[in-house]
Amino acid sequence: MMDAPAFSSHSHASVATATTNQNVEQCRSGSNTVAMIIEKPRRWHDVFWSGIFVIHLIGFGFILGVLGLNRFKKKNRLDIDKYTYHFMENQAGLTEDYWPVYAVAGVFGTGLGCCWLLLLGSCATLMMKVSVHILTTYLAVISVLCFWGEQFFWGVVFAIGSCLQLLYVISVIDRLPFTMLVLQKAVKMVWNLPEVMKVAHAFVLLVLSWMVLWSFGVAGVVASSMGDGGRWWLLVVLSVSLFWTGAVLCNTLHVVVSGIVFLASVRDTKESSSFPSNSLRKSLQYALTTSFGSICYGSLFTAVIRTLRWQIRGVRAKIGNNECLLCCVDFLFHMVETLVRFFNKYAYVQIGVYGKSFNHSARDAWELFQSTGVEALVAYDCSGAIMLMGTVFGGLITGTCAGVWAWIKWSNRAFMIGSTSMLMGMVLVGVAMVVVESAVTSIYVCYAEDPLMIHKWDPEFFNQISETLNQRLQHRSKRVREVLTHNQLDNLVRSNSSV
């Protein structure tokens, strides 16, 4: 009678020992993989673009300093007005008249970015819903205020933006539950790695330090005696420079965070205590040296192509049976899809982990998704669009606050100050948003490379994401069958009519 229990006890002990040994081997294997990825020597890629960015940064830094100093405490201190006397239409001011407004906008944008990071950890779903639903209303309200202030151009711009936002939300409303699930898991992953949050806050301060110089120069432009046309063109050029600089800094953070999250998934650790101490230092080193050119290159095009893709997908989903319009949209869609193959945000994970060039990384990531079917899941997810909505919303709040203050003091320059402050707010909030977006991209790349990495990290999430993938693949197969059947019927009707 005692033999069976003894045998059962011995069997359970053997299984437990085997499981323990297997876990130890997996841990060792994960540790070896992490060490191999971290210590592997990397080649320099896209060096030309890093040189262009550094030259651009030095050149624009010098121009911004000159523009700000020319009106600092003394009008035309550097005697620049002699080169623009043909365009003098306004009464000149001083840089320090407008610089405090930009200082408040910078502090406000930084506060919003830090608040986003903190609130995403405690109430991620609520924050995402705010980003989706409030933005449409806010754009409409700003449009009305612009018409009321007789700023008809901006009123039309914000009205169109509100309509496009509403149409997009309607077109993806059925995808939001899955998107919220992915975002919640991404936030959970990021918050379990405190090093990531420290790097994010460091990059926010780095962006803010560049904003000090940028706003100094912009305040000098706003204070200049040039006409509105000349000032607006100069502000557009400076805004494009800020957009590229902000995108490079955000994507550098993207590469660092993606590398850390991916390595954490390979190692199968949810906490940072057992993570290699040099992983953060190495990721940062690679991002700022061998991979920096790839980051600069990708930052020029990725954001614009992603935005076009989201809008075209939303329109395409709601066209219906209008074949002429569908044909035009499909043409644009395939053009953008071709560009996405070479410019996509998933390239930054490959850059952070393997140190490839940007185009090589983007192509490999997209081929990986298509070969595994994960591309159907990526197309269904709209977390990137929601992150962008949160970024735009943060920028709009910053721009509104600065614009209202400027309207009270200088009504004729309120929209200049408000629009440039909005861009500052978008860049600062975008740095906070990119942390979560990096985790999302890493999740999809990990799932495509080895689904078991996600299963070890969160089995329930693995089941949910696998079920959604199966549903999307079945949906695509059904649509393909419908298209083939429709084409066959069309051919049959044409052959019968010809007879």
PDB file of N, CA and C in Angstrom, residues 366-408:
ATOM      1  N   TRP A 366       9.789  43.738 -42.216  1.00  0.00           N
ATOM      2  CA  TRP A 366       8.551  43.567 -42.978  1.00  0.00           C
ATOM      3  C   TRP A 366       8.461  42.171 -43.582  1.00  0.00           C
ATOM      4  N   GLU A 367       9.565  41.627 -44.077  1.00  0.00           N
ATOM      5  CA  GLU A 367       9.568  40.259 -44.615  1.00  0.00           C
ATOM      6  C   GLU A 367       9.290  39.239 -43.509  1.00  0.00           C
ATOM      7  N   LEU A 368       9.804  39.500 -42.316  1.00  0.00           N
ATOM      8  CA  LEU A 368       9.528  38.624 -41.171  1.00  0.00           C
ATOM      9  C   LEU A 368       8.041  38.615 -40.860  1.00  0.00           C
ATOM     10  N   PHE A 369       7.412  39.789 -40.847  1.00  0.00           N
ATOM     11  CA  PHE A 369       5.980  39.873 -40.570  1.00  0.00           C
ATOM     12  C   PHE A 369       5.158  39.160 -41.651  1.00  0.00           C
ATOM     13  N   GLN A 370       5.529  39.349 -42.914  1.00  0.00           N
ATOM     14  CA  GLN A 370       4.767  38.733 -43.992  1.00  0.00           C
ATOM     15  C   GLN A 370       4.949  37.228 -44.036  1.00  0.00           C
ATOM     16  N   SER A 371       6.144  36.748 -43.740  1.00  0.00           N
ATOM     17  CA  SER A 371       6.390  35.305 -43.782  1.00  0.00           C
ATOM     18  C   SER A 371       5.709  34.569 -42.630  1.00  0.00           C
ATOM     19  N   THR A 372       5.506  35.240 -41.514  1.00  0.00           N
ATOM     20  CA  THR A 372       4.867  34.614 -40.344  1.00  0.00           C
ATOM     21  C   THR A 372       3.375  34.929 -40.229  1.00  0.00           C
ATOM     22  N   GLY A 373       2.886  35.845 -41.069  1.00  0.00           N
ATOM     23  CA  GLY A 373       1.484  36.240 -40.981  1.00  0.00           C
ATOM     24  C   GLY A 373       1.210  37.324 -39.962  1.00  0.00           C
ATOM     25  N   VAL A 374       2.239  37.748 -39.222  1.00  0.00           N
ATOM     26  CA  VAL A 374       2.057  38.768 -38.183  1.00  0.00           C
ATOM     27  C   VAL A 374       1.712  40.119 -38.802  1.00  0.00           C
ATOM     28  N   GLU A 375       1.984  40.293 -40.094  1.00  0.00           N
ATOM     29  CA  GLU A 375       1.647  41.552 -40.770  1.00  0.00           C
ATOM     30  C   GLU A 375       0.152  41.825 -40.689  1.00  0.00           C
ATOM     31  N   ALA A 376      -0.669  40.762 -40.680  1.00  0.00           N
ATOM     32  CA  ALA A 376      -2.119  40.933 -40.533  1.00  0.00           C
ATOM     33  C   ALA A 376      -2.459  41.513 -39.163  1.00  0.00           C
ATOM     34  N   LEU A 377      -1.704  41.119 -38.158  1.00  0.00           N
ATOM     35  CA  LEU A 377      -1.911  41.625 -36.798  1.00  0.00           C
ATOM     36  C   LEU A 377      -1.448  43.072 -36.687  1.00  0.00           C
ATOM     37  N   VAL A 378      -0.311  43.368 -37.300  1.00  0.00           N
ATOM     38  CA  VAL A 378       0.236  44.722 -37.286  1.00  0.00           C
ATOM     39  C   VAL A 378      -0.708  45.690 -37.996  1.00  0.00           C
ATOM     40  N   ALA A 379      -1.286  45.235 -39.115  1.00  0.00           N
ATOM     41  CA  ALA A 379      -2.221  46.088 -39.859  1.00  0.00           C
ATOM     42  C   ALA A 379      -3.500  46.341 -39.065  1.00  0.00           C
ATOM     43  N   TYR A 380      -3.900  45.371 -38.251  1.00  0.00           N
ATOM     44  CA  TYR A 380      -5.127  45.497 -37.459  1.00  0.00           C
ATOM     45  C   TYR A 380      -4.927  46.412 -36.252  1.00  0.00           C
ATOM     46  N   ASP A 381      -3.715  46.415 -35.719  1.00  0.00           N
ATOM     47  CA  ASP A 381      -3.400  47.231 -34.546  1.00  0.00           C
ATOM     48  C   ASP A 381      -3.302  48.712 -34.942  1.00  0.00           C
ATOM     49  N   CYS A 382      -3.812  49.592 -34.108  1.00  0.00           N
ATOM     50  CA  CYS A 382      -3.729  51.037 -34.387  1.00  0.00           C
ATOM     51  C   CYS A 382      -3.158  51.790 -33.179  1.00  0.00           C
ATOM     52  N   SER A 383      -2.244  51.122 -32.461  1.00  0.00           N
ATOM     53  CA  SER A 383      -1.642  51.757 -31.288  1.00  0.00           C
ATOM     54  C   SER A 383      -0.790  52.963 -31.678  1.00  0.00           C
ATOM     55  N   GLY A 384      -0.103  52.872 -32.831  1.00  0.00           N
ATOM     56  CA  GLY A 384       0.702  54.004 -33.271  1.00  0.00           C
ATOM     57  C   GLY A 384      -0.131  55.241 -33.514  1.00  0.00           C
ATOM     58  N   ALA A 385      -1.317  55.048 -34.118  1.00  0.00           N
ATOM     59  CA  ALA A 385      -2.213  56.180 -34.366  1.00  0.00           C
ATOM     60  C   ALA A 385      -2.704  56.777 -33.055  1.00  0.00           C
ATOM     61  N   ILE A 386      -2.986  55.944 -32.076  1.00  0.00           N
ATOM     62  CA  ILE A 386      -3.455  56.443 -30.776  1.00  0.00           C
ATOM     63  C   ILE A 386      -2.338  57.201 -30.064  1.00  0.00           C
ATOM     64  N   MET A 387      -1.112  56.700 -30.184  1.00  0.00           N
ATOM     65  CA  MET A 387       0.022  57.437 -29.629  1.00  0.00           C
ATOM     66  C   MET A 387       0.161  58.810 -30.287  1.00  0.00           C
ATOM     67  N   LEU A 388      -0.034  58.834 -31.614  1.00  0.00           N
ATOM     68  CA  LEU A 388       0.037  60.107 -32.327  1.00  0.00           C
ATOM     69  C   LEU A 388      -1.074  61.056 -31.871  1.00  0.00           C
ATOM     70  N   MET A 389      -2.275  60.517 -31.641  1.00  0.00           N
ATOM     71  CA  MET A 389      -3.380  61.351 -31.144  1.00  0.00           C
ATOM     72  C   MET A 389      -3.028  61.971 -29.793  1.00  0.00           C
ATOM     73  N   GLY A 390      -2.439  61.173 -28.909  1.00  0.00           N
ATOM     74  CA  GLY A 390      -2.026  61.704 -27.613  1.00  0.00           C
ATOM     75  C   GLY A 390      -0.962  62.788 -27.750  1.00  0.00           C
ATOM     76  N   THR A 391      -0.042  62.581 -28.704  1.00  0.00           N
ATOM     77  CA  THR A 391       1.005  63.575 -28.950  1.00  0.00           C
ATOM     78  C   THR A 391       0.415  64.877 -29.468  1.00  0.00           C
ATOM     79  N   VAL A 392      -0.493  64.768 -30.447  1.00  0.00           N
ATOM     80  CA  VAL A 392      -1.135  65.967 -31.010  1.00  0.00           C
ATOM     81  C   VAL A 392      -1.971  66.674 -29.950  1.00  0.00           C
ATOM     82  N   PHE A 393      -2.679  65.902 -29.135  1.00  0.00           N
ATOM     83  CA  PHE A 393      -3.510  66.486 -28.084  1.00  0.00           C
ATOM     84  C   PHE A 393      -2.657  67.266 -27.084  1.00  0.00           C
ATOM     85  N   GLY A 394      -1.517  66.681 -26.685  1.00  0.00           N
ATOM     86  CA  GLY A 394      -0.604  67.386 -25.780  1.00  0.00           C
ATOM     87  C   GLY A 394      -0.064  68.661 -26.400  1.00  0.00           C
ATOM     88  N   GLY A 395       0.265  68.586 -27.709  1.00  0.00           N
ATOM     89  CA  GLY A 395       0.742  69.776 -28.401  1.00  0.00           C
ATOM     90  C   GLY A 395      -0.315  70.856 -28.496  1.00  0.00           C
ATOM     91  N   LEU A 396      -1.557  70.455 -28.756  1.00  0.00           N
ATOM     92  CA  LEU A 396      -2.654  71.423 -28.858  1.00  0.00           C
ATOM     93  C   LEU A 396      -2.910  72.128 -27.533  1.00  0.00           C
ATOM     94  N   ILE A 397      -2.844  71.382 -26.441  1.00  0.00           N
ATOM     95  CA  ILE A 397      -3.045  72.009 -25.127  1.00  0.00           C
ATOM     96  C   ILE A 397      -1.937  73.025 -24.853  1.00  0.00           C
ATOM     97  N   THR A 398      -0.690  72.633 -25.143  1.00  0.00           N
ATOM     98  CA  THR A 398       0.447  73.547 -24.953  1.00  0.00           C
ATOM     99  C   THR A 398       0.306  74.792 -25.822  1.00  0.00           C
ATOM    100  N   GLY A 399      -0.028  74.579 -27.110  1.00  0.00           N
ATOM    101  CA  GLY A 399      -0.184  75.709 -28.025  1.00  0.00           C
ATOM    102  C   GLY A 399      -1.334  76.615 -27.650  1.00  0.00           C
ATOM    103  N   THR A 400      -2.426  76.033 -27.163  1.00  0.00           N
ATOM    104  CA  THR A 400      -3.581  76.846 -26.759  1.00  0.00           C
ATOM    105  C   THR A 400      -3.235  77.751 -25.578  1.00  0.00           C
ATOM    106  N   CYS A 401      -2.563  77.180 -24.584  1.00  0.00           N
ATOM    107  CA  CYS A 401      -2.192  77.981 -23.404  1.00  0.00           C
ATOM    108  C   CYS A 401      -1.264  79.134 -23.792  1.00  0.00           C
ATOM    109  N   ALA A 402      -0.239  78.826 -24.605  1.00  0.00           N
ATOM    110  CA  ALA A 402       0.691  79.882 -25.035  1.00  0.00           C
ATOM    111  C   ALA A 402      -0.014  80.892 -25.937  1.00  0.00           C
ATOM    112  N   GLY A 403      -0.903  80.409 -26.826  1.00  0.00           N
ATOM    113  CA  GLY A 403      -1.618  81.299 -27.739  1.00  0.00           C
ATOM    114  C   GLY A 403      -2.561  82.247 -27.021  1.00  0.00           C
ATOM    115  N   VAL A 404      -3.240  81.754 -25.990  1.00  0.00           N
ATOM    116  CA  VAL A 404      -4.163  82.610 -25.227  1.00  0.00           C
ATOM    117  C   VAL A 404      -3.389  83.708 -24.510  1.00  0.00           C
ATOM    118  N   TRP A 405      -2.260  83.345 -23.900  1.00  0.00           N
ATOM    119  CA  TRP A 405      -1.429  84.351 -23.233  1.00  0.00           C
ATOM    120  C   TRP A 405      -0.950  85.393 -24.245  1.00  0.00           C
ATOM    121  N   ALA A 406      -0.480  84.908 -25.398  1.00  0.00           N
ATOM    122  CA  ALA A 406       0.001  85.844 -26.421  1.00  0.00           C
ATOM    123  C   ALA A 406      -1.131  86.720 -26.959  1.00  0.00           C
ATOM    124  N   TRP A 407      -2.351  86.156 -27.083  1.00  0.00           N
ATOM    125  CA  TRP A 407      -3.504  86.919 -27.580  1.00  0.00           C
ATOM    126  C   TRP A 407      -3.826  88.089 -26.659  1.00  0.00           C
ATOM    127  N   ILE A 408      -3.672  87.869 -25.359  1.00  0.00           N
ATOM    128  CA  ILE A 408      -3.956  88.924 -24.389  1.00  0.00           C
ATOM    129  C   ILE A 408      -2.953  90.070 -24.523  1.00  0.00           C
TER     130      ILE A 408
END
